[in-house]
Amino acid sequence: MYLIIFLFFQQNEFEWLLHKEVHAVLNQLNSILVECVRRFPMPFSSNEGPYKQEKFVLSGAPDQLKCVVSLSGDCISHADISFKVQRQQVVNYRTTVQNDNPWRLHQVQDAANHLHQALFHIDNIDEDYNFQSSEEVLHILGNILGCLQRGRTSLIVPRKRTIDDLMKSRNMKCLVPNIAEDLALSFYIQSHKLVFAIYQVSSVQGSMKFDALQAEASIPWLNEVLVLFTVALQLCQQLKDKVRNTIFPNISLI
Amino acid sequence: MSGGANLVIPVVLWGRTAPTHCVSCVYLSRDQRTLITGCYDGQICLWQVEPTTFKMIPRCMLVGHTAPILCLSKASVVLDNNYVVSSSETGEMCTWDLVDGKCRELVKLPYVHTSVQAYHMVGSDDARLFCNGYYAEILVMDPFSLEIVFTLSSRVNPDWISALHVLRPNKRKTTVCFAVVSDDVVLGLTTTGTVKMWTLSGNEPKATDPIYENESKQIRCLNALAMSCCSQNQRTVLIVTSKYWQIYDAGDFSVLCSVMSARGERWLSGHFLCPDRVLVWSDDGKGYMYKLPANSIADNKDFHTASVEDDSPFLYYILEVTSRKPVCCPPAMRFVESSSVGPLLIRADSEGSVLIWNVPEVDNQVLNEMRTSSNKMAKNLEPFMSTSLVEAWSAMKPPPVGILDQLKSEVKLTASIYLPQQGRLVVGREDGSIVIVPATQTVMLQLLHGSHQQYNDWPPHQILEGHAGRVNCLLYPHHVHRRYDKVHLVSGGVDFAVCLWDLYAGTLLHRFCVHAGEITQLLVPPNTCSVSTTLLISCRDTNVLKIRVLLSLCDNKKYLIEIFRI
């Protein structure tokens, strides 16, 4: 008798989880993600005004490298770069990125797009929809988790590229004036930081020598974006664990 | 299994129940003898198809991908070329031989494709793969070397391409998309609704500079899922998004007509059947056939006029299936333009089942009668063929012998490891128990038919109990390097615990429970590592992967020292 009551209770709780709790958590998740989208300083539909522009001074070795950038959305719309490179003697270089040919940070666009995909998955679930099984919920949560993980990773782990790729990259053509052929410049995002790096390849007595200079600046909105990504991931994972570990994992509700 | 001289032969053992196969994409080979289904777990199933009746049986399971299969495509335009290319959510791409199931080539790219289309370009000897996905370019790849041949980039509003279509304009009408062209044309649509057109002459330089679009136009269409051009007139374009499908005039990309999805359903994709008809399918696994209004048919005198109230897209057929268990995710569907029985719509779903509809050809007279009749109801059509892995398994006599059939329990197996030196197969299960069985006898029961299958005395087994939930991973460190003690077996479970076992005595030496998340992976650090008697443990603490180092298995100082967060 007790067992039957217990089972009945469990069954009801499971129905509550599928029919009420899942929707409630998805709503919560939706508002976190909408909040996250707002942190990106870029318009997501054409009627929302232009990109917000912010100025950053990147700091590295003070006497070797100076870099001031204007960041607007997923582009570096303007940059003033000056640095010293050790050759036979020290050589000074100066170059810029101009408004009409911005340097694109694909990581920001990728993160924003993955975020939109996650929102799109949530948006696809009608508010009064009754989930049929825990597998169905797990599948949807898996999709959302995938988007969030990819979005977060695209900011945290920059795509690895060879020096050759960097030198040939389309962004290198943004630089005015062009710089020496043995140098590669790169802007990328690593977590909440915008990093600027200069790589020099030289051949010393037949062996390849590789030097790097680096400067960085912390971008406040990136930090907020990452926090919201993590909060959303945790919430989603908690719900997934809850659904998966319910006592009747394979029950099908009609 | 490994024999002498480094020869390794992987062996997969099936049990009495069919494996789960939640299909994520489906493809029918060009000779219509093989159906390929890729699933969310990363396996690919090959089904042998009887080309006239479309009866099919699962023939082969291709294991290799570690993530959901997102796209499948033919590798060649040659009819009897039996290769297919698959691409997964982690950027892995494989070229498979459909005859023997071998993987001929594989790469892992930093780019993840969501769609791959094979197309025979002007000036190339065989098909090229046109890929789009989570990146702002279109990559054109060689299906056999899996190298990127060249890249199509955007000058204006570069963004992810959500749908693309490649076509060769007819000589007769060259009005496609603003320009007069005679080469191949790639139409791409970004997630934010910019249509782009690239023209390819066939002698693109190899992998140096990207090729930029010739034209670009903003339209009001976000997150498109599919785009296809009518192959006969090349003047109308079908664009499908989850909420509606629309017909556009390819000349200026203006909307001609638009149809919302049914309540509770979302469109997945669609295709032109002929210039005045389309087939569109939804995430509910149904196909909808529409007759287009006069303003959306290129050869009609009313083409491109404003849409009128009494002439809207007319739904005349619904391809659906009744009385089936609900599926837990949208089925994968594919339209096949021609086969021995006419055009087909194939659906494969989360239950590992395959359904095929014969897309009916309705002549205009019948259609007009349907239209003028009082109820205007669309006809329904059930699939002519239906099968599933479960059906195939139950048809098998005798059924396959499972690894642990002697235990007579239905507990699922969740991890396994083969120990060649001991000739043992170690299996972790969903209930937390670990079972050790002699490997050779188990494989023999499965693969060889003979009198030994009639014996009642099963090979003896040993059970280790220490976990309180699913066993996620098993590791035999001695296998990787001899510095580890050969009696040690390590297991990690959903219960946050790592257990250290004495393999020979069958005893639990220690149970580490200091993790704040389930253990997902156990690894041995490289040889050159300074702390050489450690183990790496990867666990998931509310989704943040952590690697912990478990110190010293040999000297009985068992404790954790370092924690890395990645």
PDB file of C-alpha atoms in Angstrom, chain A residues 104 109-110 113-114 117 120 123-124 126 128 132-133 135-136 139 145 149-150 159 170 173 233-234 237-238 241 244, chain B residues 40 89 110-111 134 136 153-155 158-160 209 212 223 242-243 263-264 266 326 328-329 470 518 540 542-543:
ATOM      1  CA  ARG A 104      36.728  41.597 -38.154  1.00  0.00           C
ATOM      2  CA  GLN A 109      30.006  37.105 -34.293  1.00  0.00           C
ATOM      3  CA  ASP A 110      30.216  33.344 -33.731  1.00  0.00           C
ATOM      4  CA  ASN A 113      25.182  33.584 -33.473  1.00  0.00           C
ATOM      5  CA  HIS A 114      25.431  30.522 -31.228  1.00  0.00           C
ATOM      6  CA  GLN A 117      20.613  29.619 -32.074  1.00  0.00           C
ATOM      7  CA  PHE A 120      15.832  29.944 -31.450  1.00  0.00           C
ATOM      8  CA  ASP A 123      11.518  29.914 -29.098  1.00  0.00           C
ATOM      9  CA  ASN A 124      10.504  26.807 -31.050  1.00  0.00           C
ATOM     10  CA  ASP A 126       5.151  26.504 -27.709  1.00  0.00           C
ATOM     11  CA  ASP A 128       1.383  25.268 -23.792  1.00  0.00           C
ATOM     12  CA  GLN A 132       5.644  13.493 -24.210  1.00  0.00           C
ATOM     13  CA  SER A 133       8.712  11.910 -22.652  1.00  0.00           C
ATOM     14  CA  GLU A 135      13.899  11.776 -23.903  1.00  0.00           C
ATOM     15  CA  GLU A 136      12.209  14.600 -25.750  1.00  0.00           C
ATOM     16  CA  HIS A 139      17.034  16.145 -26.653  1.00  0.00           C
ATOM     17  CA  LEU A 145      23.552  23.094 -24.187  1.00  0.00           C
ATOM     18  CA  GLN A 149      28.953  25.497 -25.077  1.00  0.00           C
ATOM     19  CA  ARG A 150      29.994  26.346 -28.619  1.00  0.00           C
ATOM     20  CA  ARG A 159      40.916  29.169 -33.358  1.00  0.00           C
ATOM     21  CA  ARG A 170      42.091  38.684 -45.125  1.00  0.00           C
ATOM     22  CA  LYS A 173      44.924  43.405 -45.769  1.00  0.00           C
ATOM     23  CA  LEU A 233      24.905  26.558 -18.920  1.00  0.00           C
ATOM     24  CA  GLN A 234      24.588  25.674 -15.261  1.00  0.00           C
ATOM     25  CA  GLN A 237      22.655  21.327 -17.006  1.00  0.00           C
ATOM     26  CA  GLN A 238      20.845  21.233 -13.667  1.00  0.00           C
ATOM     27  CA  ASP A 241      20.372  16.208 -14.546  1.00  0.00           C
ATOM     28  CA  ARG A 244      17.657  12.317 -16.294  1.00  0.00           C
TER      29      ARG A 244
ATOM     30  CA  TYR B  40      22.962  11.753 -32.733  1.00  0.00           C
ATOM     31  CA  GLU B  89      29.086  18.494 -34.950  1.00  0.00           C
ATOM     32  CA  PRO B 110      37.946  23.951 -37.094  1.00  0.00           C
ATOM     33  CA  TYR B 111      34.798  24.572 -39.163  1.00  0.00           C
ATOM     34  CA  TYR B 134      29.031  27.868 -38.077  1.00  0.00           C
ATOM     35  CA  ALA B 136      30.902  33.167 -42.314  1.00  0.00           C
ATOM     36  CA  SER B 153      33.663  34.997 -48.712  1.00  0.00           C
ATOM     37  CA  SER B 154      31.510  38.073 -48.321  1.00  0.00           C
ATOM     38  CA  ARG B 155      32.427  41.693 -48.621  1.00  0.00           C
ATOM     39  CA  PRO B 158      29.681  38.776 -43.719  1.00  0.00           C
ATOM     40  CA  ASP B 159      27.732  36.373 -41.526  1.00  0.00           C
ATOM     41  CA  TRP B 160      26.984  32.653 -41.217  1.00  0.00           C
ATOM     42  CA  ASP B 209      42.580  34.420 -51.919  1.00  0.00           C
ATOM     43  CA  TYR B 212      33.934  37.513 -53.075  1.00  0.00           C
ATOM     44  CA  ASN B 223      17.338  32.070 -39.983  1.00  0.00           C
ATOM     45  CA  SER B 242      10.701  27.349 -39.327  1.00  0.00           C
ATOM     46  CA  LYS B 243       7.678  29.668 -39.247  1.00  0.00           C
ATOM     47  CA  ARG B 263       0.005  25.158 -35.170  1.00  0.00           C
ATOM     48  CA  GLY B 264       2.528  23.207 -33.130  1.00  0.00           C
ATOM     49  CA  ARG B 266       7.689  24.035 -37.710  1.00  0.00           C
ATOM     50  CA  PRO B 326       5.510   9.870 -30.589  1.00  0.00           C
ATOM     51  CA  CYS B 328      11.420  12.551 -29.184  1.00  0.00           C
ATOM     52  CA  CYS B 329      13.007  14.822 -31.778  1.00  0.00           C
ATOM     53  CA  ARG B 470      25.995   4.232 -14.058  1.00  0.00           C
ATOM     54  CA  GLU B 518      30.135  12.858 -12.479  1.00  0.00           C
ATOM     55  CA  ARG B 540      31.865  17.456 -15.047  1.00  0.00           C
ATOM     56  CA  THR B 542      27.839  21.596 -13.494  1.00  0.00           C
ATOM     57  CA  ASN B 543      29.225  21.584 -16.946  1.00  0.00           C
TER      58      ASN B 543
END
